Coordinates of C-alpha atoms in Angstrom, one line a residue:
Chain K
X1 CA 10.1 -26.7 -10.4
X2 CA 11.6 -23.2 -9.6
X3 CA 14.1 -23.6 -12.0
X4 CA 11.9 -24.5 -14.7
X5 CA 10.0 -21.9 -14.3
X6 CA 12.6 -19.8 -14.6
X7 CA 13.7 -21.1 -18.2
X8 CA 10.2 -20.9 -19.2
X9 CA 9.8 -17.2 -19.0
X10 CA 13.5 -17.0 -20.5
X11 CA 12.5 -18.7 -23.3
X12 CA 9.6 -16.7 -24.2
X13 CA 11.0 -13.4 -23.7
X14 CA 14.7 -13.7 -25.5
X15 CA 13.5 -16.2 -28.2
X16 CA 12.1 -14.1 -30.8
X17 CA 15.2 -11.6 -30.5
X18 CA 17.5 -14.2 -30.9
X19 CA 16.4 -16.6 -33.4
X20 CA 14.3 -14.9 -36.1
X21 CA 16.9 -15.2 -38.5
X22 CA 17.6 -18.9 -37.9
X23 CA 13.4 -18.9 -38.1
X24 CA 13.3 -18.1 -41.4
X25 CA 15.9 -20.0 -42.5
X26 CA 14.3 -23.3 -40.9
X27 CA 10.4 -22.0 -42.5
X28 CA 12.1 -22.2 -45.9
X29 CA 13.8 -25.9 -45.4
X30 CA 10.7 -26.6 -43.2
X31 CA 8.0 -26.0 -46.3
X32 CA 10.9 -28.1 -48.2
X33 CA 10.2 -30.7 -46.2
X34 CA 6.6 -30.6 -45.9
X35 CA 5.8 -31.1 -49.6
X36 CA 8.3 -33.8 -49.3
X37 CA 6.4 -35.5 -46.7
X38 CA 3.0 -34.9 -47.7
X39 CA 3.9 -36.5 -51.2
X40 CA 5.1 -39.5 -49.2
X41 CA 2.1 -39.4 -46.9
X42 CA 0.1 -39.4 -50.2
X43 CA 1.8 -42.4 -51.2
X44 CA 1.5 -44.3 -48.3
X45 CA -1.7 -43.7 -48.1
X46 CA -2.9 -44.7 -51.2
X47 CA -1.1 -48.1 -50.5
X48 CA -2.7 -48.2 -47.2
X49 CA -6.2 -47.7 -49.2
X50 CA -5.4 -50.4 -51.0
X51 CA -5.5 -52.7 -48.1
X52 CA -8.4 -51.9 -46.4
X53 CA -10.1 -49.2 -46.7
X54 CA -12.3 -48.6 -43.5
X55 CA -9.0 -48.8 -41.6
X56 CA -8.1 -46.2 -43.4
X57 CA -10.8 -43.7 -42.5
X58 CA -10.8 -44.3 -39.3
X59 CA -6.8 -43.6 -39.0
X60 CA -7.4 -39.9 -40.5
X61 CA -10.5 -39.1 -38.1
X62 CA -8.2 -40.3 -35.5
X63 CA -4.6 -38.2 -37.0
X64 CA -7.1 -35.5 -37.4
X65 CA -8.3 -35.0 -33.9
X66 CA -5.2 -36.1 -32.3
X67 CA -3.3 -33.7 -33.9
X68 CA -3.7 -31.1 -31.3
X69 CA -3.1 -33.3 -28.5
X70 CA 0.2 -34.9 -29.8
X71 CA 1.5 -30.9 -30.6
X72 CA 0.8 -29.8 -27.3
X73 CA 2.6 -32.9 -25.8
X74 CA 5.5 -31.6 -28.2
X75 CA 5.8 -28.4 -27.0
X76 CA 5.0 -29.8 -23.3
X77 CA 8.1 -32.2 -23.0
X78 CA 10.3 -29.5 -25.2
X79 CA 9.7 -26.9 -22.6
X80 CA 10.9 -29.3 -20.6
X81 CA 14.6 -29.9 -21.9
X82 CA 15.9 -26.3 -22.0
X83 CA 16.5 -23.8 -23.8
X84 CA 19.4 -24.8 -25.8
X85 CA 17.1 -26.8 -28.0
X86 CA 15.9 -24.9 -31.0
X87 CA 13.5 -26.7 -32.5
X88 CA 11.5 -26.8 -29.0
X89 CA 11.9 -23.0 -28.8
X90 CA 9.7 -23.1 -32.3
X91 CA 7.6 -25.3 -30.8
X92 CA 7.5 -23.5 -27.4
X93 CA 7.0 -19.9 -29.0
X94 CA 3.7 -20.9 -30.7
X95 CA 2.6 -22.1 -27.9
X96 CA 3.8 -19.5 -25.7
X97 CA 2.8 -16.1 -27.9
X98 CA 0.0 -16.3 -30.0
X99 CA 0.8 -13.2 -32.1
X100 CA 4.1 -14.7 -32.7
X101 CA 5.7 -14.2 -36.7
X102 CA 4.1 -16.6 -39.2
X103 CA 7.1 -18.2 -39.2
X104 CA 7.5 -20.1 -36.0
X105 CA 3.7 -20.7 -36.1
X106 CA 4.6 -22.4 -39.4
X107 CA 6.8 -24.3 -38.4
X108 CA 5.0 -25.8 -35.7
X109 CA 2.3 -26.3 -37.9
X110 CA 4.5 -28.8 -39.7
X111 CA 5.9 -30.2 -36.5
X112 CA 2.5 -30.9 -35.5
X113 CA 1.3 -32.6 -38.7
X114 CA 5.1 -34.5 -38.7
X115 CA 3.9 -35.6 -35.3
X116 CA -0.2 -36.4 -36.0
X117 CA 1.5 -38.3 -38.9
X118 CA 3.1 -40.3 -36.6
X119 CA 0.3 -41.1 -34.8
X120 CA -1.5 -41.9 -37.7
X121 CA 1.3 -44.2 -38.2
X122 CA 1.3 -46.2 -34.5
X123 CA -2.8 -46.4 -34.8
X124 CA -3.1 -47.9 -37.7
X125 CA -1.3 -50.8 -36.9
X126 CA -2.7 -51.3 -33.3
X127 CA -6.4 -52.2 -33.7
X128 CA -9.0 -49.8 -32.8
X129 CA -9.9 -50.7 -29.7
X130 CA -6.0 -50.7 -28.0
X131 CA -5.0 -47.5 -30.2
X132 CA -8.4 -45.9 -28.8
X133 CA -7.4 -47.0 -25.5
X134 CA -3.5 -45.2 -25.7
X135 CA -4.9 -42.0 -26.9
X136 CA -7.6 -41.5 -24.4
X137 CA -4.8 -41.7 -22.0
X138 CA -2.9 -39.4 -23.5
X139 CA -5.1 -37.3 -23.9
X140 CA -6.4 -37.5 -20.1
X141 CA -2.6 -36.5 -19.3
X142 CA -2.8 -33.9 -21.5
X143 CA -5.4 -32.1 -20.4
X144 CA -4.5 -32.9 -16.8
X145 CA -1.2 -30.8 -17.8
X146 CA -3.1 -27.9 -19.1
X147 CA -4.9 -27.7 -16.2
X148 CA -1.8 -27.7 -14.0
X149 CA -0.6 -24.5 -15.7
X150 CA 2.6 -23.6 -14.4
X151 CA 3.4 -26.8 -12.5
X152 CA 5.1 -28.3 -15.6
X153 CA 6.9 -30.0 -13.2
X154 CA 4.6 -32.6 -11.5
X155 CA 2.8 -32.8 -14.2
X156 CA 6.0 -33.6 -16.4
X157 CA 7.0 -36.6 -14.2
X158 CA 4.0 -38.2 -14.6
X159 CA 3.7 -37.7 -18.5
X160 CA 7.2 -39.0 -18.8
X161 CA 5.9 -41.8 -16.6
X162 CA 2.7 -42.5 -18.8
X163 CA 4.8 -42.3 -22.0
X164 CA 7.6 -45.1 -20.8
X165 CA 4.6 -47.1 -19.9
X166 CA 2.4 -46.6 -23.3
X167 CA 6.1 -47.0 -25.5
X168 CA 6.2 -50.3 -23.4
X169 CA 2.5 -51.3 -24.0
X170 CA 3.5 -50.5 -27.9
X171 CA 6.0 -52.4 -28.6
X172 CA 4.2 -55.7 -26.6
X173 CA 1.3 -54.8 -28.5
X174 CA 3.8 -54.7 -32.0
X175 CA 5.3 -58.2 -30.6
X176 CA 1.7 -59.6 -30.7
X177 CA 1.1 -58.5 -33.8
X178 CA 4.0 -58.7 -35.2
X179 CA 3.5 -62.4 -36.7
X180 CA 0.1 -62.1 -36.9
X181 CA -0.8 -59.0 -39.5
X182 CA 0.9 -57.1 -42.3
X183 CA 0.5 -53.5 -40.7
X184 CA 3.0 -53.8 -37.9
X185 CA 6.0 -53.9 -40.1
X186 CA 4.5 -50.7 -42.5
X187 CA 4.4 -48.8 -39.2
X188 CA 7.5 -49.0 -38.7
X189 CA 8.3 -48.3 -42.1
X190 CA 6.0 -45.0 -41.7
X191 CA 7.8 -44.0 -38.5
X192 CA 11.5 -44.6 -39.6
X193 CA 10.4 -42.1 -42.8
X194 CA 8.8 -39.5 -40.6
X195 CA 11.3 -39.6 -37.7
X196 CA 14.1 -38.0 -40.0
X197 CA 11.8 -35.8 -41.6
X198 CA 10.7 -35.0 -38.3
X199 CA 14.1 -34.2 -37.1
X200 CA 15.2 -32.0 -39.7
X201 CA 12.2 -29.8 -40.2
X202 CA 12.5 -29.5 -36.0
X203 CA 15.7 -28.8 -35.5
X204 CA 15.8 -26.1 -38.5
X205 CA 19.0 -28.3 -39.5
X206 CA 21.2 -26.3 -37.6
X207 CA 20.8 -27.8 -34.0
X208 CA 20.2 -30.6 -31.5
X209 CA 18.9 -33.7 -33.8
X210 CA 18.3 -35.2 -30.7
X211 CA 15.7 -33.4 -30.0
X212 CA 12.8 -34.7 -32.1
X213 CA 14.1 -38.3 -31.4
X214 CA 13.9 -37.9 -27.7
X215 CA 10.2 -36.8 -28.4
X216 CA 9.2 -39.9 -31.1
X217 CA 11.3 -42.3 -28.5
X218 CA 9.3 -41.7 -26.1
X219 CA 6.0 -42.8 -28.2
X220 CA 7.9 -45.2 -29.6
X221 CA 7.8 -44.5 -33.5
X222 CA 12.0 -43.3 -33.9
X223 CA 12.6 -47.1 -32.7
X224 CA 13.3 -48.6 -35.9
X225 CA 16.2 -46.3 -35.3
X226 CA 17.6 -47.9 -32.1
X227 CA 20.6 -50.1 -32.8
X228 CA 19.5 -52.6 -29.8
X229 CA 16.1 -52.3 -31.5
X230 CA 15.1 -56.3 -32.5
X231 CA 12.7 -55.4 -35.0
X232 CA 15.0 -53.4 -36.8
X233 CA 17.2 -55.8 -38.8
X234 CA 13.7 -57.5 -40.3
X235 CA 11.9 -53.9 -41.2
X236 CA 14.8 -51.8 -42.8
X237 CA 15.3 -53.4 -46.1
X238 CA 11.3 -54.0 -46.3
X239 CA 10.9 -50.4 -45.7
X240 CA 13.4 -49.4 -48.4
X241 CA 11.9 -51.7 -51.1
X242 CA 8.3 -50.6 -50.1
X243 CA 9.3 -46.8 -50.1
X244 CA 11.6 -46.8 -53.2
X245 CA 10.6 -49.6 -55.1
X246 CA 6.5 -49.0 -54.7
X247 CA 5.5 -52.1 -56.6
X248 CA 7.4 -52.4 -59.5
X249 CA 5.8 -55.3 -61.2
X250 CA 2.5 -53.2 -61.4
X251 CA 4.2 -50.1 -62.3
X252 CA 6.2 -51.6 -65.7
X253 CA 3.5 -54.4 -66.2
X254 CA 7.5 -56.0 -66.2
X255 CA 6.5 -59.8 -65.8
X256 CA 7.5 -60.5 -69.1
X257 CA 10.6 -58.0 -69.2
X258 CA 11.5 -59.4 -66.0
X259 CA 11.1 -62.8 -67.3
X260 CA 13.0 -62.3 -70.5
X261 CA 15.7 -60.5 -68.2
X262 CA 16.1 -63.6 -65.9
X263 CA 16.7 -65.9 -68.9
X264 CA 19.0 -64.1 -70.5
X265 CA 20.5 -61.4 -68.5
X266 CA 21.8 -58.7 -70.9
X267 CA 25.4 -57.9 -71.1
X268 CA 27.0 -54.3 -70.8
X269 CA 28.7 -54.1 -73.2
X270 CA 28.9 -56.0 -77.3
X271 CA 30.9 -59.3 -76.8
X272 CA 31.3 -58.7 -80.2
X273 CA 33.2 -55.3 -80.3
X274 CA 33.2 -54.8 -76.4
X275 CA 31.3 -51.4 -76.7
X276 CA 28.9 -50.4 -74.3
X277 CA 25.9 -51.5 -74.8
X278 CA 23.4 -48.3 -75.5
X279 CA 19.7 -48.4 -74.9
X280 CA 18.9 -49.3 -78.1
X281 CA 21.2 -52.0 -78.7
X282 CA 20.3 -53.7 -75.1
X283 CA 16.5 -53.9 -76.2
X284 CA 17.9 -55.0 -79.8
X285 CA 17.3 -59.2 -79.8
X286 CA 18.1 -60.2 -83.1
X287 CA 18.0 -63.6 -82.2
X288 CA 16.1 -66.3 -80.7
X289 CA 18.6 -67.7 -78.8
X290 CA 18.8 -64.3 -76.8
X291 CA 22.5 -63.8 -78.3
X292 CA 22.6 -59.5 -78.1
X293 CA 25.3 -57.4 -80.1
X294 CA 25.3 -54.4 -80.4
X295 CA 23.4 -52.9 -84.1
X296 CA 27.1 -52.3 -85.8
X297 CA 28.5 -55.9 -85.3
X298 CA 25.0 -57.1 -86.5
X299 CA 25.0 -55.0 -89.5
X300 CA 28.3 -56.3 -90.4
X301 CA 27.4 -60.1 -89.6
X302 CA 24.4 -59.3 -91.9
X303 CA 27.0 -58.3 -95.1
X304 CA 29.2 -61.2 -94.5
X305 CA 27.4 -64.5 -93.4
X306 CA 24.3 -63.6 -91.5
X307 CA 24.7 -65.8 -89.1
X308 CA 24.0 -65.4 -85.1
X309 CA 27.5 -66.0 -83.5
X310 CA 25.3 -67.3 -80.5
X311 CA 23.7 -70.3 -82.2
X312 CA 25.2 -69.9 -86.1
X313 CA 22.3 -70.3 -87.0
X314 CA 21.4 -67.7 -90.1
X315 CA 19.4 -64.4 -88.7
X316 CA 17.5 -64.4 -92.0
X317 CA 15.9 -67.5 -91.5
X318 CA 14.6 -66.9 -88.0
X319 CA 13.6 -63.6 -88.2
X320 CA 11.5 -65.5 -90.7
X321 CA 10.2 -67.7 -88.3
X322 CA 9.7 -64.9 -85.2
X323 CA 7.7 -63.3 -88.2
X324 CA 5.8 -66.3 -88.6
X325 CA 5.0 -66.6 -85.1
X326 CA 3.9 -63.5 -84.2
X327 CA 1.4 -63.6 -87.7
X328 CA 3.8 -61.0 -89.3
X329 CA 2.6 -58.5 -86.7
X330 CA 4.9 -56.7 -85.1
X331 CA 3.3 -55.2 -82.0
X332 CA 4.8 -58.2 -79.6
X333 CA 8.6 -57.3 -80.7
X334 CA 7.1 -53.6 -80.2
X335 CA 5.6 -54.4 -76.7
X336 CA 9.2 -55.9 -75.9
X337 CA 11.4 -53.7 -76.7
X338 CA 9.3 -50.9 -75.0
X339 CA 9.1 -53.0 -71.5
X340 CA 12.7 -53.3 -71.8
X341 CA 13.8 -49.6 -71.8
X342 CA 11.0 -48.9 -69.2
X343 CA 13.3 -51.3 -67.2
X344 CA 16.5 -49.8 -68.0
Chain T
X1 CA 40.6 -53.6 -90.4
X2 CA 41.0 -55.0 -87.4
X3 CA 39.4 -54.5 -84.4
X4 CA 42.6 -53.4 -82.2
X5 CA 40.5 -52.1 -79.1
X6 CA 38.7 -55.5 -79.2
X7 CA 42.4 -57.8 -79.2
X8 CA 43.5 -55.1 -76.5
X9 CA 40.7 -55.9 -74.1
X10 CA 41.1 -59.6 -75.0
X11 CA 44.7 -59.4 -74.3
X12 CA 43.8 -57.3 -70.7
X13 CA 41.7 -59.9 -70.0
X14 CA 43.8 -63.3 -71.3
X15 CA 46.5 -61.8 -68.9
X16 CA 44.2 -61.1 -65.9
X17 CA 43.0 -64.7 -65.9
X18 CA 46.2 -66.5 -67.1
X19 CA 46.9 -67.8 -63.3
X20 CA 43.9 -70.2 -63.8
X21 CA 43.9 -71.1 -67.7
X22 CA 47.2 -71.2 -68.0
X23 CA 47.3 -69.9 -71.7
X24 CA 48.6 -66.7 -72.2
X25 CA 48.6 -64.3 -75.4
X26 CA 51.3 -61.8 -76.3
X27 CA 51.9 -59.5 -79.4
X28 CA 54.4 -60.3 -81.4
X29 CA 56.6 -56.9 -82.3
X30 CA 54.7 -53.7 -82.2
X31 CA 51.8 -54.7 -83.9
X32 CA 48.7 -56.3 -82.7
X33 CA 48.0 -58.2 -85.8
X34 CA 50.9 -61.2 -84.9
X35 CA 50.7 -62.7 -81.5
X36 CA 51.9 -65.7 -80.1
X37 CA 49.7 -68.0 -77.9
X38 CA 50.8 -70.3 -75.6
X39 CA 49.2 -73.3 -73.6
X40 CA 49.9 -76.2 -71.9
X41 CA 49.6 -79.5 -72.7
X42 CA 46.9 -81.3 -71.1
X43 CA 47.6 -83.2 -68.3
X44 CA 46.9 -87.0 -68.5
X45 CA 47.8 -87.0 -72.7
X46 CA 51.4 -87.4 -74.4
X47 CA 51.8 -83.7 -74.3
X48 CA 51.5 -83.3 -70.3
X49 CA 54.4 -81.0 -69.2
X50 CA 54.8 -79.7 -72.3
X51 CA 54.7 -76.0 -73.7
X52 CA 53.3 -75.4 -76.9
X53 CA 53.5 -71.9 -78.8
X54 CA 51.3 -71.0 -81.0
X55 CA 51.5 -68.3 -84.2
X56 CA 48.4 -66.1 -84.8
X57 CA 47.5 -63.7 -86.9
X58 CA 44.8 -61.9 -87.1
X59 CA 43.0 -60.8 -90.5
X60 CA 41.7 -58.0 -91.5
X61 CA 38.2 -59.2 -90.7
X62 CA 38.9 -60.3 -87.3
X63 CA 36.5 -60.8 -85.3
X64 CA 34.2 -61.7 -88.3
X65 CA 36.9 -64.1 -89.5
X66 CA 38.8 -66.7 -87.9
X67 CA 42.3 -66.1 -86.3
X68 CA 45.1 -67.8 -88.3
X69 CA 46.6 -70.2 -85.7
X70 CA 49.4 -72.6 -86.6
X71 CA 51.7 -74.4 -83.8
X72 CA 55.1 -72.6 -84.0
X73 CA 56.5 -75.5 -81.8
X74 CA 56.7 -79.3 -83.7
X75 CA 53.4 -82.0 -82.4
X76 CA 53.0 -85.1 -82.8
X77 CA 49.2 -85.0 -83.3
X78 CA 46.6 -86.0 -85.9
X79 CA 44.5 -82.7 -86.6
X80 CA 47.9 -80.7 -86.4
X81 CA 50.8 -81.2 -89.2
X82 CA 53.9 -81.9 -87.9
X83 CA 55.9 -80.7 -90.8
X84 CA 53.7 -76.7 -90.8
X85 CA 52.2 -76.8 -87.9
X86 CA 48.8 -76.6 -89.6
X87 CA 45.8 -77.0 -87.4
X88 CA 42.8 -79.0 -88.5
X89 CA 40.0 -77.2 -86.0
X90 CA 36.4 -76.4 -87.1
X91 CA 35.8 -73.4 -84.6
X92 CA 39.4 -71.9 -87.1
X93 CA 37.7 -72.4 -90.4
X94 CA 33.4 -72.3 -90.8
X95 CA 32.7 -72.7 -87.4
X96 CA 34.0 -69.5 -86.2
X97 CA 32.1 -67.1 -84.2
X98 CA 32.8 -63.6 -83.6
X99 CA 31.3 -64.1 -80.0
X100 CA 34.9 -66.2 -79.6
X101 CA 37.8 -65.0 -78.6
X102 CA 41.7 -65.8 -78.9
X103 CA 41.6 -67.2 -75.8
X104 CA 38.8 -69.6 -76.3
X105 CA 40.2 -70.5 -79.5
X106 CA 43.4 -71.3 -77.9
X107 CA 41.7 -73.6 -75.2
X108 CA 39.6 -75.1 -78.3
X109 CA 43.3 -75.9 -79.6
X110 CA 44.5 -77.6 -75.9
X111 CA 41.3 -79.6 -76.2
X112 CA 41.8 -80.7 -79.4
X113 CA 45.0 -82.1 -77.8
X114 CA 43.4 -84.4 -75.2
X115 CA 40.9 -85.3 -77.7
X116 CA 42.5 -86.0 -81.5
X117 CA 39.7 -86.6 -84.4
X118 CA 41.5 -89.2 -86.2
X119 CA 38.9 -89.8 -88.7
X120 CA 39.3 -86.1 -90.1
X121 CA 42.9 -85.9 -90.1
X122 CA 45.2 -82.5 -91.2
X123 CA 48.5 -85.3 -90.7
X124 CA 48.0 -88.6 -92.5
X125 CA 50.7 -90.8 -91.1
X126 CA 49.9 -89.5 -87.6
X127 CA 46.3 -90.0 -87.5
X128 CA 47.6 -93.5 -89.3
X129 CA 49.9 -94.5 -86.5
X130 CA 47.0 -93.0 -83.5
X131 CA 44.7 -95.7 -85.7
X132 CA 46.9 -99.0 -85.8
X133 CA 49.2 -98.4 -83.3
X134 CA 48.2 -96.3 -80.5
X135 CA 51.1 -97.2 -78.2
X136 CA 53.5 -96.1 -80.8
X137 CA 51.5 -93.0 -81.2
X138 CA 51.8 -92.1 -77.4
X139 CA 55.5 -92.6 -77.5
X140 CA 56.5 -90.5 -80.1
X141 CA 54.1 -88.0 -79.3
X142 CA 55.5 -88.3 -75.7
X143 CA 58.9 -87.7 -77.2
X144 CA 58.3 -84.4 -79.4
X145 CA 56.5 -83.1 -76.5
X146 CA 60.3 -83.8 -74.2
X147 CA 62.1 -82.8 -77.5
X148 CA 60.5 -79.5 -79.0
X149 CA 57.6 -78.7 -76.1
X150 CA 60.2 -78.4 -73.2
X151 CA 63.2 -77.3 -75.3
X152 CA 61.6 -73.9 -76.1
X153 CA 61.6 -73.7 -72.1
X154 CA 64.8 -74.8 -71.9
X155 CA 66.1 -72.0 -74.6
X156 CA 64.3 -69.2 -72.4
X157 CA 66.4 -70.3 -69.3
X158 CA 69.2 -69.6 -71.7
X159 CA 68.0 -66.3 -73.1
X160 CA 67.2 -65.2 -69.8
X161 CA 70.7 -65.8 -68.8
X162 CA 72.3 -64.2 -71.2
X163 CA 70.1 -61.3 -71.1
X164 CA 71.1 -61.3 -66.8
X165 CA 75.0 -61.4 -67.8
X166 CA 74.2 -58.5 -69.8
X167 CA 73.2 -56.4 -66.3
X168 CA 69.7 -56.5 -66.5
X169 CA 67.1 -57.7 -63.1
X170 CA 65.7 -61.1 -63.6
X171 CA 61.8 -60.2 -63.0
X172 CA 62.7 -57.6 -65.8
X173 CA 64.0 -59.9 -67.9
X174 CA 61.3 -62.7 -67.8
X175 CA 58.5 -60.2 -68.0
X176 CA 60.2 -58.8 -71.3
X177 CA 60.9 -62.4 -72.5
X178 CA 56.7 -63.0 -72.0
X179 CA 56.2 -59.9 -74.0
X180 CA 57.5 -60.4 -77.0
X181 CA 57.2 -63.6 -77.0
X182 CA 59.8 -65.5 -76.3
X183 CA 62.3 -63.1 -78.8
X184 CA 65.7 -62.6 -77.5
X185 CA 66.7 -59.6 -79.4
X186 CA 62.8 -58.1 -79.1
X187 CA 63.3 -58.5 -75.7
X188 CA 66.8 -56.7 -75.4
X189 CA 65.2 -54.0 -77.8
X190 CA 62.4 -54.1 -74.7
X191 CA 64.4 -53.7 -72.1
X192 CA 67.3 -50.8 -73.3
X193 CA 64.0 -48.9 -74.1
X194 CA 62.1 -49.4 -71.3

């Protein structure tokens, strides 16, 4: 207890000598980062509006008012690991003075959205009632930690004991619902993308990464990046397609180009001339039978005899009939052709 | 003019898959337009064992137009004439298609081996004798195979010795053997050069 102490007052009084330049360095990556991540919390939670919309509102009353609470745990169990740890010296500064540069309170700023993000992120897949339930006792530790003042010590064990137990009661609560609803696996998802994030804007990129895990561990979010972890094998690749890939079928309309693409698949290069294949040559179909050259061979074909050297059957004749099909209107090819170099 | 980037990456790839087809392509001198193509004869027909060379040259048109294929060694075989070597194959003449390739031509050619079109005959008194007579047909088809389809191999184990007497290694000697084709004075040209 003495000892911490001790490191406490260190920290506050030789911090802002020592760091200020490393400070500013981690503000600018740090604001990086934010518009990073709220672009991606944008995103996700569009897609989460989506899906149900009350859920929704209730998860940003909850982010909102928790946000506070989760930053001050932060900068608690920081405080606790030392000095060594830079991106709990940010934290711990804010905390500590007030008046402190812009910078460090910036950066805290962001590590206490990173961090209401992720609570966002483990209440929304809990229903209300449980998630309600872990947050008032958090925030009863809390607060019985603020009222202890100096006595980080005591009051440290038994928030460190609290949190085991919650990350405990979280992942049962994710095993229930785990086979039951789609949310479980989209928080994880949201906490492997914020954890790194997290990390990086905390640590100002020049020290202890394991800083900001040790802190998401203990909640449970930076699981997904546990190698013992059993969910992880099932919820990485999902959470890559989601993030990346956001729906590509309603993005590009693609069912058709997708459709047309799985029937024939389109070669790189002109088995004709064995050119690569450019843009406009891979959304060039001459043919019915899907047969694709690349627009040199075809004009030549054309000259000579003008037949496909898929089918060898004559182009003439069944651009004739693809003509006829469509009623002589050409907005289908059109539509086609456009799909296809959305795709590529 | 021809295409010589396109019979390149033919040739790359005729050589990278020649373990499993068993045909193989080579140019013929320094020029791309003559090449010599070589397959063996399908197992389970008169020609089983046997090594057949084909001449091909490419015209000007190629890949629009047709390779010119004729068998450089002698077959006993209805749709090929066994005085020119002449080769009666649709996918050679109208049916061609510039999405073919020497090498599918050339395993056109060993199918037309296991499977002869009597009825649309390039040799008369062959596709006569596979009509009336089959048995007859198999032997003497059996026996240019041993006499002219296994000879040429024969006459490579000889150049290749005489090529070793003259100092040179063995793998170096084959290898420049396969890439000419089979040309004992191409292949000592080859190999002083390289």
């Amino acid at each position: 207890m003495f000892s911490d102490s001790i490191t406490t007052a260190s920290i506050s009084s030789a911090h802002n000598a020592r760091d200020l330049g490393k400070k500013r360095r981690a503000n600018r990556s740090a604001k990086l980062k934010q518009c990073k991540l709220d672009a991606r919390r944008e995103q996700w939670l569009s897609q989460c509006t989506a899906k149900n919309k009350e859920c929704k509102e209730e998860q940003n009353s909850g982010g909102q008012c928790r946000k506070g609470d989760k930053r001050s745990l932060e900068n608690l169990e920081m405080s606790s690991r030392g000095e060594e740890m830079h991106g709990s010296i940010h934290q711990y500064s804010y905390f500590e003075s007030p008046s402190n540069s812009p910078t460090s309170a910036n950066s805290s700023i962001l590590g206490g959205a990173d961090s209401g993000t992720n609570f966002t992120g483990s209440n929304s897949s809990s229903s209300s009632s449980s998630s309600s339930s872990s947050g008032g006792s958090c925030s009863g530790c809390i607060t019985e930690d603020e009222e202890g003042g100096g006595e980080d010590d005591g009051c440290l064990d038994d928030w460190e004991a609290v949190a085991d137990a919650l990350a405990a009661d979280d992942e049962d609560k994710r095993q229930n619902l785990n086979p039951c609803s789609e949310s479980p696996p989209e928080r994880e998802c949201r906490s492997q993308l914020v954890s790194p994030l997290d990390g990086m804007s905390l640590g100002g990129g020049s020290s202890k990464p394991e800083c900001p895990k040790m802190v998401s561990g203990a909640w449970g979010n930076s699981r997904a990046w546990r190698p013992d972890d059993a969910c992880r094998p099932s919820s990485l690749p999902n959470f890559s397609k989601q993030q990346s890939l956001p729906n590509p079928d309603r993005h590009y309309g693609g069912g058709v180009a997708w459709a047309c693409n799985r029937v024939l698949p389109a070669p790189s290069s002109c088995p004709i001339c064995y050119e690569d294949l450019d843009i406009t040559d891979s959304s060039f179909l001459p043919c019915l039978c899907g047969f694709r050259l690349c627009l040199f061979c075809h004009k030549r074909i054309l000259e000579a005899d003008g037949r496909c050297p898929g089918c060898r059957k004559p182009y003439d004749t069944i651009v004739e009939a693809e003509s006829s099909i469509n009623g002589g209107n050409p907005t289908f090819r059109m539509a086609r052709s456009c799909s296809m170099i959305a795709r590529s | 003019m021809i295409d010589f980037a396109r019979v390149q990456k033919e040739l790359q790839e005729c050589t990278r898959d020649m373990e499993a087809s068993g045909i193989r392509v080579s140019p013929k001198g320094d020029t791309l337009a003559r090449l010599i193509g070589t397959i063996p004869g399908p197992i389970g027909t008169p020609y089983e064992g046997g090594t057949f060379q084909i001449d091909i040259s490419l015209p000007d048109g190629y890949p629009f137009e047709p390779p010119k294929m004729q068998f450089a060694t002698k077959v006993w075989h209805p749709n090929i004439s066994s005085q020119s070597g002449a080769i009666c194959l649709d996918i050679l003449k109208d049916q061609w298609s510039p999405a073919l390739t020497l090498k599918t031509a050339l395993l056109s050619v060993q199918a037309l081996l296991s499977a002869p079109e009597p009825d649309d005959p390039q040799d008369a008194v062959v596709a006569q004798q596979y009509l009336k007579d089959y048995q007859t047909f198999v032997g003497t088809a059996r026996y240019w195979t041993e006499t002219f389809a296994k000879a040429s191999s024969l006459g490579v184990e000889e150049k290749v010795q005489k090529l070793l007497e003259m100092g040179f290694a063995e793998a170096l000697v084959r290898s420049a053997l396969e890439a000419v084709g089979g040309d004992e004075n191409l292949a000592l040209e080859k190999l002083c050069s390289g």
